[in-house]
Short mmCIF file of C-alpha atoms and ligand atoms in Angstrom, two decimals:
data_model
loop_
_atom_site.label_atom_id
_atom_site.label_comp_id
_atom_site.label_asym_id
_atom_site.label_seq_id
_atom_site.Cartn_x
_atom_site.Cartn_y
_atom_site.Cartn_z
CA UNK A 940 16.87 5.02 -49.09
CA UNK A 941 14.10 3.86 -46.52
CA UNK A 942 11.39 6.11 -46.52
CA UNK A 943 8.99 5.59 -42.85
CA UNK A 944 6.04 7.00 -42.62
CA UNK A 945 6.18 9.07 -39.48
CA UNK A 946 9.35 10.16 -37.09
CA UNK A 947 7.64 7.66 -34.82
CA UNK A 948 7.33 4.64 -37.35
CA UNK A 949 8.40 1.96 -34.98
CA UNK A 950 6.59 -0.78 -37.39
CA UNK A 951 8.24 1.04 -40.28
CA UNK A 952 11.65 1.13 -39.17
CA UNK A 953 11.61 -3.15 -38.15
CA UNK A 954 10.01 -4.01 -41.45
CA UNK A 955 12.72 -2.24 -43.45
CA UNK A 956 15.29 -3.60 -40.50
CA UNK A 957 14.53 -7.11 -40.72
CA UNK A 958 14.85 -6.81 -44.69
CA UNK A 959 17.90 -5.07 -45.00
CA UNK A 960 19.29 -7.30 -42.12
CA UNK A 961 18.10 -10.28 -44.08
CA UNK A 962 20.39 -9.56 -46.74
CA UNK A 963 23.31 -7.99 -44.90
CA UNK A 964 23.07 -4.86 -46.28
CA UNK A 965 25.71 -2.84 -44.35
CA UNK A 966 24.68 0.13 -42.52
CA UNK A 967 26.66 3.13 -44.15
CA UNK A 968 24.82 2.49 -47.35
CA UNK A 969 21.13 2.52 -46.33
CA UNK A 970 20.00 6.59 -45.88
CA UNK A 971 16.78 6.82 -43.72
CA UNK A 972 14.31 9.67 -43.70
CA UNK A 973 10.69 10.01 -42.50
CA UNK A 974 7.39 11.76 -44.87
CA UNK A 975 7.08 14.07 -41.86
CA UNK A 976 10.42 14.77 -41.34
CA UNK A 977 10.50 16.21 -44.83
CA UNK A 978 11.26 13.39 -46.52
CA UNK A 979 8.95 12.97 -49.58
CA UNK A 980 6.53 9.50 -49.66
CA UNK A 981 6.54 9.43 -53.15
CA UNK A 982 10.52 10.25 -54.64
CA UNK A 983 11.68 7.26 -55.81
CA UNK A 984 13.55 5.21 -53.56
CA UNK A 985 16.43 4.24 -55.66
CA UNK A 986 16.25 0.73 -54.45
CA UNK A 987 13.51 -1.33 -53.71
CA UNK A 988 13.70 -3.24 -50.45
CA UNK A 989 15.10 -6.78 -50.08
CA UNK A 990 12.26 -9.52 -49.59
CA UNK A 991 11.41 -10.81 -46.20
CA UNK A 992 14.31 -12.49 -45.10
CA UNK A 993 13.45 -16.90 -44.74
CA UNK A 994 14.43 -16.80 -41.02
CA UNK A 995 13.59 -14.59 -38.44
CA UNK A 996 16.91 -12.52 -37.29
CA UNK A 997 17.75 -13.69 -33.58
CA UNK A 998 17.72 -10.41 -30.95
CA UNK A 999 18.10 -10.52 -27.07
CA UNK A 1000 14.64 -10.32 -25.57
CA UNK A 1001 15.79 -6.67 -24.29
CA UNK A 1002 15.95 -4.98 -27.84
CA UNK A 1003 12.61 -4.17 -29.17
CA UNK A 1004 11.51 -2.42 -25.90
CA UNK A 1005 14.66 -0.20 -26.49
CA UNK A 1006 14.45 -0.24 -29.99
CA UNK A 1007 10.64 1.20 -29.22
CA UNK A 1008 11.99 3.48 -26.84
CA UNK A 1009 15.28 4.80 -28.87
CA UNK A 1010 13.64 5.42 -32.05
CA UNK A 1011 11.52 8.22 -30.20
CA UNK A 1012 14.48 10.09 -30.16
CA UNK A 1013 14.26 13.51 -31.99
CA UNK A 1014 18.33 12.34 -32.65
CA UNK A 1015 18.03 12.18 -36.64
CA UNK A 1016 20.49 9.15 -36.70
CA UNK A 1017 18.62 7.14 -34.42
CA UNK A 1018 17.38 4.60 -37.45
CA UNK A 1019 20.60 3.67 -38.76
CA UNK A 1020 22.10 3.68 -34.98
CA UNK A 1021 19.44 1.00 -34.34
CA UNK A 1022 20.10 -0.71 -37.91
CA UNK A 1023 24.08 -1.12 -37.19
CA UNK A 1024 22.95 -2.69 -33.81
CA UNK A 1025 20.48 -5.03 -35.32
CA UNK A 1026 23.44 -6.53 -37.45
CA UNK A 1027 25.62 -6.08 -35.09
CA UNK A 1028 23.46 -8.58 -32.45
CA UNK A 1029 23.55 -11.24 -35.49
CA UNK A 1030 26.97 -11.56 -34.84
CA UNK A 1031 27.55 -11.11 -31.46
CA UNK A 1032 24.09 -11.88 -29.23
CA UNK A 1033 25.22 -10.82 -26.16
CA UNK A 1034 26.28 -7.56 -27.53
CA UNK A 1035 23.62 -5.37 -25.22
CA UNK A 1036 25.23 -7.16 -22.10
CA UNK A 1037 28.11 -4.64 -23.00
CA UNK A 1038 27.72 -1.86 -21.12
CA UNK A 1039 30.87 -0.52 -22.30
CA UNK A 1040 30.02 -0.63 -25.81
CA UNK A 1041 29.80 2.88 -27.36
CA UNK A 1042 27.17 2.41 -29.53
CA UNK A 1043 24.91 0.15 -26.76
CA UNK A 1044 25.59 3.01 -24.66
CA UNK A 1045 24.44 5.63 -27.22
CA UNK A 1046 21.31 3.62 -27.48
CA UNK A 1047 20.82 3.35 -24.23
CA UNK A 1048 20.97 6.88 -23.16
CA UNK A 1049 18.55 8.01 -26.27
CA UNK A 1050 16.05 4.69 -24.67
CA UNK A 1051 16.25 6.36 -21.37
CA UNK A 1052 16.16 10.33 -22.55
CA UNK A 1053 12.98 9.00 -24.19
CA UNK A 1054 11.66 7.32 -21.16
CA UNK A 1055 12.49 10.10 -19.04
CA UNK A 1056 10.21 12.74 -20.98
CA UNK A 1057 7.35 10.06 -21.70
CA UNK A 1058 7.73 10.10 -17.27
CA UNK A 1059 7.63 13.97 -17.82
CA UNK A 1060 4.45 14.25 -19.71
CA UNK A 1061 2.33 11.76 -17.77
CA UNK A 1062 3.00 14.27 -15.10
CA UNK A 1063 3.25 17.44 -16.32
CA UNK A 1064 0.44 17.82 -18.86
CA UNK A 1065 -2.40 20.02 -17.26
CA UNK A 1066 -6.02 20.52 -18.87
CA UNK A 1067 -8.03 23.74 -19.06
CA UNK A 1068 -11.35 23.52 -19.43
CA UNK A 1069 -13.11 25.24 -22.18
CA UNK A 1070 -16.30 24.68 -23.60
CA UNK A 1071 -17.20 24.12 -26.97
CA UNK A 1072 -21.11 23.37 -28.92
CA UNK A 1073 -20.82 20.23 -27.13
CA UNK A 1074 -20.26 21.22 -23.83
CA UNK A 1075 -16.80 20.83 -21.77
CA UNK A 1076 -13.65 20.06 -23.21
CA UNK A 1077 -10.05 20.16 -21.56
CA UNK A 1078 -6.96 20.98 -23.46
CA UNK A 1079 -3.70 20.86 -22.14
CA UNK A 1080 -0.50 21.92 -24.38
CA UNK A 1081 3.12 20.64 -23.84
CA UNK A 1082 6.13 21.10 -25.39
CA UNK A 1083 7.84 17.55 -26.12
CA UNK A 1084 11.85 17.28 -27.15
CA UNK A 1085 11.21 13.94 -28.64
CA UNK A 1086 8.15 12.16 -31.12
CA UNK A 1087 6.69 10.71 -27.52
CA UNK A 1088 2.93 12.12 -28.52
CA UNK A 1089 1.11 9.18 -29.50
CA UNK A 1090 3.63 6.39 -27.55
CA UNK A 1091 1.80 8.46 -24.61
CA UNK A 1092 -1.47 8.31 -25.83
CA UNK A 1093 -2.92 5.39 -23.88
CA UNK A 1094 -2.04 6.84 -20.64
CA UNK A 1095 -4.21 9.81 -21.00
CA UNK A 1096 -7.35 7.63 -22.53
CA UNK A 1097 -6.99 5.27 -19.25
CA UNK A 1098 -6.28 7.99 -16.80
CA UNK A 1099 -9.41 10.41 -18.44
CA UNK A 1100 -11.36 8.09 -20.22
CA UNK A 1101 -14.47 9.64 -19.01
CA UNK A 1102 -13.39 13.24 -20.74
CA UNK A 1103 -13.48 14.88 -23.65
CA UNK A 1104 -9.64 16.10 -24.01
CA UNK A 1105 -6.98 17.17 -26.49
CA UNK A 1106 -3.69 17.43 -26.06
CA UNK A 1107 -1.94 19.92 -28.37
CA UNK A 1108 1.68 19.91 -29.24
CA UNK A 1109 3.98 21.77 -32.25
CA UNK A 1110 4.30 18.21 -33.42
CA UNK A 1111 1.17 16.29 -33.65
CA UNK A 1112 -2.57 17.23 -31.70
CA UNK A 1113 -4.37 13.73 -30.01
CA UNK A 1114 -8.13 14.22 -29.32
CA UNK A 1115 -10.15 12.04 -27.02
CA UNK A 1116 -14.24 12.15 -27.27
CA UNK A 1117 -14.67 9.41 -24.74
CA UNK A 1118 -14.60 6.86 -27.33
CA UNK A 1119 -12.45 7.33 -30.21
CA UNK A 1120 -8.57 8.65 -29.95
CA UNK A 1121 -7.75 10.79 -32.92
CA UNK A 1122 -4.96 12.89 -34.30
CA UNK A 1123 -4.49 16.33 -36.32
CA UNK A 1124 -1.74 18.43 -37.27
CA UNK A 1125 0.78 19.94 -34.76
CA UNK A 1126 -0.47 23.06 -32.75
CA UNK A 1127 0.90 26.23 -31.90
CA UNK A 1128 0.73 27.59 -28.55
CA UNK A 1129 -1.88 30.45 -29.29
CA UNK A 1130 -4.21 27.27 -30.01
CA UNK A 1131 -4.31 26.65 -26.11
CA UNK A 1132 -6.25 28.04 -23.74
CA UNK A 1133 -4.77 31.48 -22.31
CA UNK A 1134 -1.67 30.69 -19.94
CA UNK A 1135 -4.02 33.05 -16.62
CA UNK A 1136 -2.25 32.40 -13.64
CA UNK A 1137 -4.29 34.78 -12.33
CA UNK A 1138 -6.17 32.61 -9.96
CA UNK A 1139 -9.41 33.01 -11.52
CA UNK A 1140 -9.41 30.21 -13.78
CA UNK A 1141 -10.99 27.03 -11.42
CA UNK A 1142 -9.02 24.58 -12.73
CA UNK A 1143 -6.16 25.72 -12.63
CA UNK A 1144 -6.75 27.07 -8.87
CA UNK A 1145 -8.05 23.40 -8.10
CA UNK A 1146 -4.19 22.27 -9.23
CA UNK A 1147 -2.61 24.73 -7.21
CA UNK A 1148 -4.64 23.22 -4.37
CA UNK A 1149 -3.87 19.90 -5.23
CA UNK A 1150 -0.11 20.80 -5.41
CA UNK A 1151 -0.55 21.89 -2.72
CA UNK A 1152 -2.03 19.38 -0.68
CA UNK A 1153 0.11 16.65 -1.40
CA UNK A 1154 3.45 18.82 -1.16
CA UNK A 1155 4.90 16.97 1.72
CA UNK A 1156 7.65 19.57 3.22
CA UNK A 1157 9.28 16.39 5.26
CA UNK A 1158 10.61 14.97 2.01
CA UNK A 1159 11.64 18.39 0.86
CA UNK A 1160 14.57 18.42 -1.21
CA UNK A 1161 15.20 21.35 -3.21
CA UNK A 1162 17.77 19.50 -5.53
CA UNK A 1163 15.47 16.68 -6.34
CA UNK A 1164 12.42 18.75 -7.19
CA UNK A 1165 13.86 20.74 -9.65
CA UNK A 1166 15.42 17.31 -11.02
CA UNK A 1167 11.87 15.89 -11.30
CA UNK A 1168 10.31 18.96 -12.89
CA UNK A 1169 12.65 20.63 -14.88
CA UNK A 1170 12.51 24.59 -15.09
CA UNK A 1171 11.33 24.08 -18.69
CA UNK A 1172 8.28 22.59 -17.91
CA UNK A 1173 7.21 25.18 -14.86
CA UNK A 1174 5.92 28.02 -17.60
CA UNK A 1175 2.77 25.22 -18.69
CA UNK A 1176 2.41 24.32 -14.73
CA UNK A 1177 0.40 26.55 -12.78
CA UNK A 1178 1.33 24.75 -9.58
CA UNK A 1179 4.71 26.26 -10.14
CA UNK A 1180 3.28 29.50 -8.87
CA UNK A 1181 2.93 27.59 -5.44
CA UNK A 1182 6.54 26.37 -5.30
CA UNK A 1183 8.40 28.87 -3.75
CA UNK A 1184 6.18 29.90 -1.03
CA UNK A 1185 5.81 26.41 -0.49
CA UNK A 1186 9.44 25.69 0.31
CA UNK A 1187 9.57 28.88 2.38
CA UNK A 1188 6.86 27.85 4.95
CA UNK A 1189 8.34 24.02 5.18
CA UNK A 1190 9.88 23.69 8.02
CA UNK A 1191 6.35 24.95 9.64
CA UNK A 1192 4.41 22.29 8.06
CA UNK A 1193 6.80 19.85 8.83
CA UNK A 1194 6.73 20.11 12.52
CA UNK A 1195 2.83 20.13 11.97
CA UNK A 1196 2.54 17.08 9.65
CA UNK A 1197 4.87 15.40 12.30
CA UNK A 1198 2.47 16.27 14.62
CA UNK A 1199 -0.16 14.17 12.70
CA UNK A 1200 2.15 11.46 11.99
CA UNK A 1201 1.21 10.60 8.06
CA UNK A 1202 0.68 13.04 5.88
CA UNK A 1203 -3.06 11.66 4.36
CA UNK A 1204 -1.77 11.91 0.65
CA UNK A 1205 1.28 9.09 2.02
CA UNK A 1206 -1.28 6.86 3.43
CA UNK A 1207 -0.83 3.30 1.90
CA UNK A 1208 -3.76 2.63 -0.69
CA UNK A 1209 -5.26 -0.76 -0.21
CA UNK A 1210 -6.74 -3.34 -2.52
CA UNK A 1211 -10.27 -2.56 -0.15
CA UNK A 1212 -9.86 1.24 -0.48
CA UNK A 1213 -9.73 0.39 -4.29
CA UNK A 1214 -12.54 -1.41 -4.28
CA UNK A 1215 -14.79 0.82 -2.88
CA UNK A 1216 -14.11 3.84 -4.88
CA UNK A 1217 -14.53 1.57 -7.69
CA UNK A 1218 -18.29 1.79 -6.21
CA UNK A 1219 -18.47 5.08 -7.35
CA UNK A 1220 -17.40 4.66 -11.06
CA UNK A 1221 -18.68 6.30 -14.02
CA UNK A 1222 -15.74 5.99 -16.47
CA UNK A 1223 -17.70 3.82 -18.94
CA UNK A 1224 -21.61 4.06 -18.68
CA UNK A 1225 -21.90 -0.04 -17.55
CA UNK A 1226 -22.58 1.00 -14.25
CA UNK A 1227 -26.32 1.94 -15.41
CA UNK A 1228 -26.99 -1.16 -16.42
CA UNK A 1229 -29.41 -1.60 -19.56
CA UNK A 1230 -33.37 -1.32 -20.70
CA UNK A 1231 -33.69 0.77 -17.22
CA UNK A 1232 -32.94 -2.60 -14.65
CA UNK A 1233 -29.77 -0.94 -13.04
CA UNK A 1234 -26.93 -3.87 -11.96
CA UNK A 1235 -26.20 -4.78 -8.37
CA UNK A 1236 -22.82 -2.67 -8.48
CA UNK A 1237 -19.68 -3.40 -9.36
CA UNK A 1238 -17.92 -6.77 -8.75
CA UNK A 1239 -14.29 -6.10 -7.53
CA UNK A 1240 -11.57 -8.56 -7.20
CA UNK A 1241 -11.04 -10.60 -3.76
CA UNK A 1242 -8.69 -12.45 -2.56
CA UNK A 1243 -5.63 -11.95 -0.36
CA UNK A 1244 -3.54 -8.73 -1.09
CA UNK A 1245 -0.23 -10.82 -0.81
CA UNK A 1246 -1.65 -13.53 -3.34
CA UNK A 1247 1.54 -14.04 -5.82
CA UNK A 1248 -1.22 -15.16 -8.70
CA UNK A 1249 -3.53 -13.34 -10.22
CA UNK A 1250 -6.66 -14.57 -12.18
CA UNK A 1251 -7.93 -12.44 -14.02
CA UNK A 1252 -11.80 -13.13 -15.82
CA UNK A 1253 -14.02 -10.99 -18.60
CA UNK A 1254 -16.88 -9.40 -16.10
CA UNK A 1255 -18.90 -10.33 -13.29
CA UNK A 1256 -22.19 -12.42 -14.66
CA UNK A 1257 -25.55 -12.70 -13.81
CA UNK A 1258 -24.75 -14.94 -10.12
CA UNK A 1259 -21.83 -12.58 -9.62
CA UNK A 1260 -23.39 -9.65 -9.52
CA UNK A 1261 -26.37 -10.61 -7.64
CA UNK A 1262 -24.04 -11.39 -4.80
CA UNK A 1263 -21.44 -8.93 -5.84
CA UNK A 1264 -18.65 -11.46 -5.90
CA UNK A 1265 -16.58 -12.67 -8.75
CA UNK A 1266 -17.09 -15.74 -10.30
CA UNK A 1267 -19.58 -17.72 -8.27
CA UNK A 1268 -21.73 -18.62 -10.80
CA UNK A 1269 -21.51 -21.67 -13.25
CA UNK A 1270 -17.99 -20.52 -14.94
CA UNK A 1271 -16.70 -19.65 -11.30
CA UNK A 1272 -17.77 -23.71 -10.25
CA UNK A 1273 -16.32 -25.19 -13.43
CA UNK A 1274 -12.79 -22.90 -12.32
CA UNK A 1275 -12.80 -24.34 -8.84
CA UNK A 1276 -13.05 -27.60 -9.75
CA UNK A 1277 -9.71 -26.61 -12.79
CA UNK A 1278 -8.24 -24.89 -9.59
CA UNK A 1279 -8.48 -28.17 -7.44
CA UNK A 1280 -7.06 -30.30 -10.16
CA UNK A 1281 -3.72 -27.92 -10.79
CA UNK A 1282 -3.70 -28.12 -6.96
CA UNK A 1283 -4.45 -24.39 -6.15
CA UNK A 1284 -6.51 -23.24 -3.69
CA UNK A 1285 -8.65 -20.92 -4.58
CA UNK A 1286 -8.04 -19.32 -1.16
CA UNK A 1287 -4.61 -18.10 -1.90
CA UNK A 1288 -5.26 -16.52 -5.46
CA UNK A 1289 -6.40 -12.36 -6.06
CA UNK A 1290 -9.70 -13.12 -8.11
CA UNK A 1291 -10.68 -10.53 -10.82
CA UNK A 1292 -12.09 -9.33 -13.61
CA UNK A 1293 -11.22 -7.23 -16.58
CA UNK A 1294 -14.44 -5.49 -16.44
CA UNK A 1295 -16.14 -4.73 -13.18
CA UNK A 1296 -19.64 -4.29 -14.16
CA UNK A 1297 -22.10 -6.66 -15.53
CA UNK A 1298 -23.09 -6.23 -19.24
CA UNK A 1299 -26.16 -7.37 -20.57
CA UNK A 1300 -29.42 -6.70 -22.45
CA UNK A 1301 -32.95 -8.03 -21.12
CA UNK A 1302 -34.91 -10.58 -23.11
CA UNK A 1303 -38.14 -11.03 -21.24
CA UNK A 1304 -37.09 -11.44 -17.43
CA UNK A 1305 -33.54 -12.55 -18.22
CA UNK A 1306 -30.53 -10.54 -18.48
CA UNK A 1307 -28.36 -12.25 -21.34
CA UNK A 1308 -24.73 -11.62 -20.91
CA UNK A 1309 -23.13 -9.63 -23.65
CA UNK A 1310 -19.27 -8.93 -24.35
CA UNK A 1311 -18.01 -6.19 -23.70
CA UNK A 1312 -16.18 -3.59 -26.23
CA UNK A 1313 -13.13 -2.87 -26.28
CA UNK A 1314 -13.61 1.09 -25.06
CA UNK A 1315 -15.37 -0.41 -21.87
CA UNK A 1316 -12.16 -2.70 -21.09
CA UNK A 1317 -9.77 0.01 -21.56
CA UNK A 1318 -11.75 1.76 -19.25
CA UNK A 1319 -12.11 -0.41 -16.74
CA UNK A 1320 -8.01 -0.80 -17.16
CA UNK A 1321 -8.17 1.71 -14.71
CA UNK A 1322 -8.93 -0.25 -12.15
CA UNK A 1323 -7.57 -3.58 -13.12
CA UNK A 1324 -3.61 -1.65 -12.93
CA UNK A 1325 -4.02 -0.12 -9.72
CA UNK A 1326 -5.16 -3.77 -8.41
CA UNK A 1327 -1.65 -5.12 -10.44
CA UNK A 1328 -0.04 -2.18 -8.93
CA UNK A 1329 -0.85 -3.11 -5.30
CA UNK A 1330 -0.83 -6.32 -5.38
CA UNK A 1331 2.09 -7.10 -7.95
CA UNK A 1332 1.64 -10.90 -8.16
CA UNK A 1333 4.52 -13.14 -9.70
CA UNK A 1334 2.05 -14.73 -12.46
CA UNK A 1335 -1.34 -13.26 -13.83
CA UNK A 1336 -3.70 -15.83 -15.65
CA UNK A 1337 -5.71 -14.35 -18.13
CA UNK A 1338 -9.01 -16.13 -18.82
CA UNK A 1339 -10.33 -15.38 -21.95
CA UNK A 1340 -9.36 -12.31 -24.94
CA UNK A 1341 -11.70 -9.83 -22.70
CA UNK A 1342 -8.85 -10.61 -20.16
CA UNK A 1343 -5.72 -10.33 -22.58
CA UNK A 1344 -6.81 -7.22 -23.58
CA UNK A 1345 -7.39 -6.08 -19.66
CA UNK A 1346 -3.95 -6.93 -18.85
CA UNK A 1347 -1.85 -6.17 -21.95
CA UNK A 1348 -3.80 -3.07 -23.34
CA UNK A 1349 -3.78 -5.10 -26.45
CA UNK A 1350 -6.00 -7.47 -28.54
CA UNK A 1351 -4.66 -11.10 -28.31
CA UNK A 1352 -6.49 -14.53 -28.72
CA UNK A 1353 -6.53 -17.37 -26.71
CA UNK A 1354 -5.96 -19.61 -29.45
CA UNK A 1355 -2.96 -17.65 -30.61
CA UNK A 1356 -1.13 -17.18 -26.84
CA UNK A 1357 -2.03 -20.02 -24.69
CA UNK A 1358 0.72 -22.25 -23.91
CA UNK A 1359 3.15 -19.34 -24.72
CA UNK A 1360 3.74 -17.65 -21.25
CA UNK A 1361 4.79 -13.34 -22.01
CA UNK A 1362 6.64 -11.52 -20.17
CA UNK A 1363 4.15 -8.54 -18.51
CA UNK A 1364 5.45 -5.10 -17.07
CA UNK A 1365 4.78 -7.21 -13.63
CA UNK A 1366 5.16 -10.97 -13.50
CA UNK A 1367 4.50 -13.11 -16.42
CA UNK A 1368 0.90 -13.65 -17.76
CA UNK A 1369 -0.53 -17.23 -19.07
CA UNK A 1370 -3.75 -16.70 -21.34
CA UNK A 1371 -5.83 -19.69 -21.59
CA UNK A 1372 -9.80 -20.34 -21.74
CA UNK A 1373 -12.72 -18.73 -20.32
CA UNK A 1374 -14.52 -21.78 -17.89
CA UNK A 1375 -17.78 -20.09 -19.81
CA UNK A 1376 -16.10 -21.58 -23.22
CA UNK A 1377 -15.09 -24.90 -21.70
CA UNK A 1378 -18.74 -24.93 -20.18
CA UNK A 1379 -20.09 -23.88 -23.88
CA UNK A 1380 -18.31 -26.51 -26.49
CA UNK A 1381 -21.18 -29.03 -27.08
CA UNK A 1382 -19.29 -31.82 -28.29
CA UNK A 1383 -17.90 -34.05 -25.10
CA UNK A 1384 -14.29 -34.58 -26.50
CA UNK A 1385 -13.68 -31.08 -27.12
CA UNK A 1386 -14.75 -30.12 -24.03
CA UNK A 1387 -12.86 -32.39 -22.09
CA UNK A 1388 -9.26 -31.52 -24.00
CA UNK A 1389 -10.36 -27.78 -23.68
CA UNK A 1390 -10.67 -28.35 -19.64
CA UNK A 1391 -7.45 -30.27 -19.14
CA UNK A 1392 -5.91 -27.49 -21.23
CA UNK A 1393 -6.98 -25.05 -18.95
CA UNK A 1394 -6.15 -27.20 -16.11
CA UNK A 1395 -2.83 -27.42 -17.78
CA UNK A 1396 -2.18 -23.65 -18.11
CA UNK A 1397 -3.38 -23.08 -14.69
CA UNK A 1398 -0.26 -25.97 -13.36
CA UNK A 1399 2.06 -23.67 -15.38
CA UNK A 1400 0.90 -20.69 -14.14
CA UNK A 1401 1.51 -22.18 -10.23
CA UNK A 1402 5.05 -22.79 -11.01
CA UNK A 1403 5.37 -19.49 -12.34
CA UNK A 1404 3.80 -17.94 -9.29
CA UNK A 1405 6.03 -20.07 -6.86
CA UNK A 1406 9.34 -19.12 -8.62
CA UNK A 1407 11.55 -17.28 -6.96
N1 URA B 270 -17.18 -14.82 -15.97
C1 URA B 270 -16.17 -13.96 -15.72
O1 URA B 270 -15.38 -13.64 -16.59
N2 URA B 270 -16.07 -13.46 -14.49
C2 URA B 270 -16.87 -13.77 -13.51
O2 URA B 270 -16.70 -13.24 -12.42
C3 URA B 270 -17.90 -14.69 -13.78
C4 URA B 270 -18.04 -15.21 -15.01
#
């Protein structure tokens, strides 16, 4: 018996995997359970589990993202589906090429069910505010079908990272305080706010506006919206109030919005529209700057918006933000001259950072640089995916763990990744040094490897943006 931790224990379920795999342990004799599915942490096992196997098990590149996905699946025999696959890909490693496979295509349709309600929630979860001691709060509840709750965690920290917000579900409850994600015990709906659709409630009328606003009757298509919001959710969506009076006057606002040609919420966003609400941001409090001496604003990227590679930095320094343009300072010279040796003009590249403002504490007249935390990057991740988003280049260099973390949403080191290009949800990223490290290593030797490394990663990450 494998006992995981939570219905959602991705790490769980591979450690056990890889074990049982290890030894060939065949799938009809291994029972799995979870503590929260009512499964008890502490009953005996009856077996203990066989020791890290000596060699790693080979799987397609394709099977932990649906092994992630899949074992979100309220389906109880979603472990032991995944397990017989896992053995089953020892033996035959093109297995998942199979679409006609039965049990590839069971997988696959619990992956996508998953993915399809993970899609749901980012969309369909709307806050109320209330107010509590410490002022406003918003608190949204939804009603998942699978354990998605925490896999959609980071979407809501990165979309409202500058509110306070819960999320409450029968399941699990995440809180966000601006700072610090945490988690309680499921929720029941009396928990939530009061379900008014009277009108009075602002929020909720500010929603119906917005629904309304960017309800664009020329794309109408009855069949298609209920497919993208299923009836199930419409009870939690006070927009849905607006739907059918919405559909009724159509045709009307159709011949008026082809009046006006685009309808404003279709207009394209661009990389300079980006920046310049970027002007305006207070998701993380760097934009005050420190000890009272406010910064010069916030650097944003530059470069063209078809560039197919991406470079992205840690945040603007002192030079950069006194002209407001990234890396122009000492670490920006030292990467033009890294740039000019891998042959790549600076020209051509999108030039950014993971953090748009410029940290840093005063010490007499000088403002000394300091890194920042991880809360500010994830922040500023904001920004940083919209920029990926629009510009979607074919290779993304990240200088630095500041910009690992910017770009994957996870801590990484240099020293671990470089020379080991990853596969990102657009393009492939090559991590390699900051220019302010090469600039900083005092002995001459070291230095000069650590630049023709980085000269080296930047050649790699060329080829990578030049491949078709
Ligand atoms: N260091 C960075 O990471 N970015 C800059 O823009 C300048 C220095």
């Amino acid at each position: 018996m494998v006992l995981l931790a939570r219905e959602d224990d991705f790490d769980g379920w591979r450690d056990a995997a890889r074990r049982l795999a290890g030894a060939r342990v065949s799938p009809d004799t291994v029972l799995w359970q979870t503590a929260d599915g009512g499964g008890d942490l502490f009953a005996d096992p009856g077996a203990a589990l066989p020791p890290e196997p000596a060699h790693d098990l080979r799987v397609p590149r394709a099977f932990p993202d649906l092994a992630e996905s899949a074992i979100l699946h309220s389906d109880p025999e979603r472990f032991g589906l995944l397990y017989t696959l896992l053995l089953r890909l020892q033996q035959e490693p093109r297995l998942l090429e199979d679409a006609a496979d039965p049990l590839v295509r069971r997988i696959e349709a619990l992956a996508k069910t998953v993915r399809r309600e993970i899609h749901k929630m980012h969309a369909f979860v709307r806050f109320r505010e209330v107010t509590d001691d410490d002022g406003s709060r918003f608190v949204a509840w939804f009603e998942p079908d699978h354990h998605i709750v925490r896999a959609t965690a980071g979407f809501f920290v990165r979309r409202f990272t500058s509110m306070r917000w819960s999320i409450l579900t029968p399941e699990l409850s995440i809180h966000w305080d601006g700072f610090t994600l945490t988690e309680s015990a499921g929720a029941d709906r009396a928990q939530a706010p009061a379900e008014d659709l009277g009108g009075d409630d602002a929020l909720e009328a500010l929603w119906v506006s917005y629904y309304r606003s960017i309800f664009n009757p020329a794309r109408l298509k009855v069949g298609m919206m209920v497919k993208e919001m299923p009836r199930r959710y419409w009870k939690n969506l006070p927009e849905a109030q607006a739907i059918a009076p919405l559909i009724a006057g159509a045709q009307g606002r159709e011949a008026t919005m082809t009046a006006q040609q685009v309808a404003p919420a279709e207009r394209p966003r661009t990389l300079g529209a980006l920046a310049e609400e970027a002007q305006s941001c207070r998701r993380c409090p760097l934009w005050q700057g420190s000890d009272g001496v406010a910064t010069g604003g916030c650097v944003f990227g530059e470069g063209p918006g078809d560039a197919k590679l991406m470079i992205v930095g840690e945040q603007p320094g002192d030079e950069e933000d006194r002209q407001q343009r990234a890396f122009v300072g000492p670490a920006g010279q030292l990467l033009d001259r890294a740039l000019d040796e891998a042959q790549i003009e600076r020209g051509t590249v999108y030039v950014t950072n993971a953090v748009k403002h410029f940290k840093f504490v005063m010490r007499g007249k000088r403002r000394l640089h300091q890194t920042p935390a991880a809360p500010e990057v994830t922040a500023c991740r904001w920004w940083l995916d919209q920029e990926i988003g629009l510009l979607r280049p074919r290779a993304t260099v990240m200088l630095g763990n500041t910009a690992i973390r910017g770009v994957t949403g996870k801590a990484g080191a240099v020293g671990a990744l470089r020379g080991k290009p990853i596969t990102l949800t657009q393009g492939t990223g090559i991590a390699t040094y900051h220019p302010a490290y090469v600039l900083r290593v005092p002995d001459k030797d070291t230095a000069e490897r650590a630049f023709a490394d980085l000269v080296a990663d930047l050649r790699v990450a060329r080829l990578a943006a030049d491949e078709v």
